[in-house]
Coordinates of C-alpha atoms in Angstrom, one line a residue:
G1 CA -60.5 -84.4 -83.7
M2 CA -56.7 -84.6 -84.1
S3 CA -56.5 -83.5 -87.7
T4 CA -55.6 -79.9 -86.8
L5 CA -53.2 -79.1 -84.0
P6 CA -53.7 -75.8 -82.4
T7 CA -50.6 -73.7 -82.0
C8 CA -49.1 -73.2 -78.6
E9 CA -47.0 -70.3 -77.5
L10 CA -44.0 -72.5 -76.6
T11 CA -41.4 -69.7 -77.0
E12 CA -37.9 -70.2 -75.7
G13 CA -38.1 -67.1 -73.4
A14 CA -35.5 -65.9 -70.9
H15 CA -35.9 -68.9 -68.7
R16 CA -35.6 -71.6 -71.3
P17 CA -35.2 -74.9 -69.3
I18 CA -32.4 -77.3 -70.1
C19 CA -33.5 -80.9 -70.6
A20 CA -31.3 -83.9 -70.4
C21 CA -31.8 -84.6 -74.1
D22 CA -30.5 -81.2 -75.1
S23 CA -27.3 -81.0 -77.2
D24 CA -24.2 -79.5 -75.6
D25 CA -24.3 -76.6 -78.1
G26 CA -26.5 -74.4 -76.0
S27 CA -24.4 -74.9 -72.9
S28 CA -21.1 -74.3 -74.6
K29 CA -22.4 -71.0 -76.1
H30 CA -23.7 -70.0 -72.6
V31 CA -20.3 -70.7 -71.1
A32 CA -18.6 -68.8 -73.9
A33 CA -20.8 -65.8 -73.1
V34 CA -19.8 -66.0 -69.5
S35 CA -16.1 -66.2 -70.5
D36 CA -16.6 -63.1 -72.6
G37 CA -17.9 -61.4 -69.5
D38 CA -14.8 -62.5 -67.5
T39 CA -12.7 -60.2 -69.7
N40 CA -14.3 -57.3 -67.9
R41 CA -12.9 -58.5 -64.5
G42 CA -9.8 -57.1 -62.7
G43 CA -9.5 -53.9 -64.7
T44 CA -7.1 -51.1 -63.6
A45 CA -8.3 -48.5 -61.2
G46 CA -10.3 -45.8 -62.9
T47 CA -12.9 -43.3 -61.9
A48 CA -15.4 -44.3 -59.1
E49 CA -18.1 -44.5 -61.7
N50 CA -16.1 -46.9 -63.9
G51 CA -15.2 -49.0 -60.8
A52 CA -18.9 -49.3 -60.0
D53 CA -19.6 -50.4 -63.6
K54 CA -16.9 -53.0 -63.4
D55 CA -18.3 -54.3 -60.1
E56 CA -21.8 -54.6 -61.7
E57 CA -20.4 -56.3 -64.7
T58 CA -18.4 -58.7 -62.5
Q59 CA -21.5 -59.5 -60.4
A60 CA -23.6 -60.1 -63.5
A61 CA -20.9 -62.4 -64.9
D62 CA -20.7 -64.3 -61.6
D63 CA -24.5 -64.6 -61.5
E64 CA -24.7 -65.9 -65.0
E65 CA -21.9 -68.4 -64.4
E66 CA -23.6 -69.6 -61.3
E67 CA -27.0 -69.9 -63.1
N68 CA -25.2 -71.8 -65.9
E69 CA -23.6 -74.3 -63.5
E70 CA -26.9 -74.9 -61.7
A71 CA -28.7 -75.5 -65.1
Q72 CA -26.0 -78.0 -66.1
A73 CA -26.1 -79.8 -62.8
A74 CA -29.9 -80.1 -63.2
A75 CA -29.5 -81.4 -66.7
L76 CA -27.0 -84.0 -65.6
A77 CA -29.3 -85.1 -62.8
R78 CA -32.1 -85.5 -65.3
M79 CA -29.9 -87.5 -67.6
Q80 CA -28.9 -89.8 -64.8
S81 CA -32.6 -90.2 -63.8
I82 CA -33.6 -91.1 -67.3
S83 CA -30.8 -93.6 -67.6
R84 CA -31.9 -95.3 -64.4
G85 CA -35.5 -95.2 -65.4
F86 CA -34.9 -96.8 -68.8
A87 CA -32.7 -99.5 -67.3
E88 CA -35.3 -100.4 -64.7
A89 CA -38.1 -100.4 -67.3
K90 CA -36.1 -102.8 -69.5
R91 CA -35.3 -105.0 -66.5
K92 CA -39.0 -105.2 -65.8
G93 CA -39.7 -106.0 -69.4
V94 CA -42.0 -103.0 -69.9
P95 CA -43.1 -103.3 -73.6
A96 CA -43.4 -99.5 -73.9
A97 CA -39.9 -98.7 -72.7
I98 CA -38.3 -98.0 -76.1
R99 CA -41.3 -96.0 -77.3
L100 CA -41.3 -93.9 -74.1
M101 CA -37.6 -93.1 -74.6
K102 CA -38.3 -92.0 -78.1
E103 CA -41.2 -89.8 -77.0
L104 CA -39.2 -88.3 -74.2
R105 CA -36.3 -87.5 -76.5
Q106 CA -38.6 -85.9 -79.0
V107 CA -40.2 -83.7 -76.3
C108 CA -36.8 -82.7 -74.9
L109 CA -35.5 -81.7 -78.3
T110 CA -38.1 -78.9 -78.5
G111 CA -36.3 -77.3 -75.6
S112 CA -39.5 -75.6 -74.5
L113 CA -40.7 -78.0 -71.8
D114 CA -39.3 -78.9 -68.4
I115 CA -39.7 -82.6 -67.8
D116 CA -38.5 -84.9 -65.0
L117 CA -39.2 -88.5 -64.2
V118 CA -41.0 -89.1 -60.9
D119 CA -38.9 -91.4 -58.7
D120 CA -36.8 -92.4 -61.7
S121 CA -39.8 -94.1 -63.3
L122 CA -39.8 -93.9 -67.1
Q123 CA -43.6 -94.4 -66.9
V124 CA -44.3 -91.3 -64.7
W125 CA -43.5 -87.9 -66.1
E126 CA -43.8 -84.5 -64.4
V127 CA -44.1 -81.7 -66.9
K128 CA -43.7 -78.1 -65.9
L129 CA -45.5 -75.5 -68.0
F130 CA -44.5 -72.0 -67.2
D131 CA -46.4 -68.8 -68.1
W132 CA -44.6 -68.5 -71.5
A133 CA -46.1 -71.8 -72.6
F134 CA -49.5 -70.2 -72.8
D135 CA -51.0 -67.5 -75.0
A136 CA -50.0 -64.1 -73.6
E137 CA -53.6 -63.0 -73.7
S138 CA -54.9 -65.9 -71.7
S139 CA -56.1 -65.7 -68.1
L140 CA -53.8 -68.6 -67.1
H141 CA -50.7 -66.7 -68.5
R142 CA -51.6 -63.7 -66.4
D143 CA -52.4 -65.7 -63.3
L144 CA -49.0 -67.5 -63.4
Q145 CA -47.1 -64.3 -63.9
A146 CA -48.9 -62.6 -61.0
L147 CA -48.3 -65.6 -58.8
S148 CA -44.7 -65.8 -59.8
D149 CA -44.3 -62.1 -59.0
A150 CA -46.1 -62.5 -55.6
T151 CA -43.9 -65.5 -54.5
D152 CA -40.7 -64.2 -56.2
E153 CA -40.1 -67.5 -57.9
L154 CA -41.4 -69.0 -61.2
V155 CA -44.7 -70.9 -60.6
P156 CA -45.6 -73.5 -63.3
V157 CA -48.6 -75.6 -64.0
V158 CA -47.4 -79.1 -63.2
L159 CA -48.8 -82.0 -65.2
R160 CA -48.4 -85.7 -64.1
I161 CA -48.5 -88.3 -66.9
H162 CA -48.7 -92.0 -66.0
F163 CA -48.0 -94.3 -69.0
P164 CA -49.3 -97.8 -69.1
D165 CA -47.0 -100.8 -69.9
D166 CA -48.6 -101.1 -73.3
F167 CA -48.6 -97.4 -74.3
P168 CA -49.8 -96.1 -76.8
H169 CA -52.3 -99.0 -77.1
S170 CA -53.8 -98.0 -73.7
P171 CA -54.2 -94.4 -72.7
P172 CA -51.9 -92.4 -70.4
L173 CA -53.4 -90.9 -67.2
L174 CA -52.6 -87.2 -67.6
Y175 CA -53.8 -84.6 -65.0
V176 CA -52.9 -81.2 -63.6
A177 CA -51.2 -82.0 -60.3
K178 CA -50.8 -78.4 -59.2
P179 CA -51.8 -75.6 -58.7
L180 CA -55.5 -76.2 -58.5
L181 CA -57.0 -74.9 -61.8
K182 CA -60.6 -73.9 -62.0
S183 CA -62.4 -74.2 -65.3
D184 CA -65.6 -75.6 -66.7
F185 CA -63.5 -78.2 -68.5
I186 CA -61.2 -79.3 -65.7
F187 CA -62.4 -81.8 -63.0
D188 CA -60.1 -82.9 -60.2
G189 CA -57.2 -82.3 -62.4
A190 CA -58.7 -84.3 -65.3
L191 CA -59.1 -82.4 -68.7
C192 CA -62.3 -82.7 -70.6
M193 CA -60.6 -83.3 -73.9
E194 CA -61.7 -86.0 -76.4
M195 CA -58.1 -86.9 -77.0
L196 CA -57.6 -87.9 -73.3
V197 CA -61.1 -89.2 -72.5
D198 CA -61.7 -91.2 -75.7
W199 CA -58.2 -92.4 -76.4
Q200 CA -57.0 -93.8 -79.7
P201 CA -53.5 -95.4 -80.2
T202 CA -52.8 -92.9 -83.0
Y203 CA -52.8 -90.1 -80.4
G204 CA -49.6 -91.5 -79.0
N205 CA -47.4 -88.5 -80.1
V206 CA -46.7 -87.0 -76.7
E207 CA -45.2 -83.8 -78.0
A208 CA -48.3 -83.1 -80.1
M209 CA -50.4 -84.0 -77.1
L210 CA -48.7 -81.5 -74.9
V211 CA -49.0 -78.8 -77.5
Q212 CA -52.7 -79.4 -77.7
I213 CA -53.0 -79.3 -73.9
C214 CA -51.2 -76.0 -73.7
A215 CA -53.7 -74.5 -76.2
F216 CA -56.6 -76.2 -74.4
L217 CA -55.7 -74.8 -71.0
A218 CA -55.2 -71.3 -72.5
S219 CA -58.5 -71.3 -74.4
S220 CA -60.6 -73.0 -71.6
N221 CA -60.4 -69.9 -69.4
A222 CA -58.6 -71.9 -66.8
R223 CA -57.7 -69.9 -63.7
V224 CA -55.4 -70.6 -60.8
G225 CA -57.6 -71.4 -57.8
G226 CA -58.2 -68.2 -55.8
M227 CA -56.7 -65.9 -58.5
A228 CA -60.1 -65.0 -59.9
A229 CA -61.3 -63.5 -56.6
V230 CA -58.0 -61.7 -56.2
S231 CA -58.3 -60.1 -59.6
C232 CA -61.7 -58.8 -58.8
T233 CA -60.6 -56.9 -55.7
G234 CA -57.1 -56.2 -56.8
T235 CA -55.8 -57.2 -53.4
S236 CA -54.9 -60.3 -51.5
S237 CA -54.1 -60.6 -47.8
S238 CA -51.3 -63.0 -48.4
S239 CA -50.0 -65.5 -51.0
G240 CA -51.4 -68.2 -48.8
D241 CA -54.9 -67.3 -50.2
I242 CA -53.9 -68.9 -53.5
E243 CA -54.9 -72.5 -53.6
L244 CA -51.8 -74.6 -54.4
K245 CA -53.0 -78.0 -53.1
P246 CA -52.3 -80.9 -55.5
V247 CA -54.9 -83.2 -56.8
T248 CA -54.5 -86.9 -56.5
Q249 CA -53.9 -89.6 -59.1
D250 CA -56.9 -91.6 -57.9
G251 CA -59.2 -88.5 -58.0
A252 CA -58.1 -87.7 -61.5
R253 CA -58.7 -91.3 -62.6
K254 CA -62.2 -91.3 -61.3
A255 CA -62.9 -88.0 -62.9
Y256 CA -61.9 -89.4 -66.3
E257 CA -64.2 -92.4 -65.7
R258 CA -67.0 -90.0 -65.1
L259 CA -66.1 -87.9 -68.2
K260 CA -66.0 -91.0 -70.3
A261 CA -69.4 -92.2 -69.1
F262 CA -70.9 -88.8 -69.7
H263 CA -69.6 -88.4 -73.3
E264 CA -70.5 -91.9 -74.2
K265 CA -74.1 -90.8 -73.7
K266 CA -73.9 -87.3 -74.9
G267 CA -71.2 -87.4 -77.6
W268 CA -68.7 -84.6 -78.2
S269 CA -69.2 -81.0 -79.2
N270 CA -66.5 -79.2 -81.2
R271 CA -65.7 -77.2 -78.1
H272 CA -64.4 -80.3 -76.2
R273 CA -62.2 -81.5 -79.1

């Protein structure tokens, strides 16, 4: 049931994403840190060792400043996308528009989740869950770290959420879009969770829903497709062996229909809740 929310390792980590709903405080502090680094630039000539240290400090400051600028540009792009999405939803008269903006703001304020609107639609969210969103002891956490190391870039679990016009009265369609996850409780991207299969309007707190999903994915022994075989041999001929193909919205919808029919007959065990 929903009475007890499992905790999720949503730590801020070194790669904390900036969301459009973040306050400016974090950014200004970051800029201040970069400015402090700038004081190390342009020092007088010293020993070769000191000169090398200065060069490293200057490079580090430059890298940090560039990273900060990219993060702020991404946050601005998100903010503009959300603004367009809300305006379009209001123009169409979508009843859930204000509720979805409220939910989006609440999730953004946690600062732990990376969320974008798909094609500027307030009703279609893409949520990126990086390795630090999952229990450090979980197989999924280790798989994502290994895959990120192999590809030299952060690889997240990407969720797609399609919200109906009358959310939360009707359920959202939520599924793992990529990478392909293998688990006894994941079918074509659909998650075998009572909360998602047997929806109730009281489940409409999206932040709480995402926290539960993080815990569910970590505890369900979900593995990135292909990683289980790699971990057994300890080798992989190439990163192309890892299955990164996305699932489809239609496939996930049909999977939820099958899950609903199954559990209407069989009921729910505590494991699925």
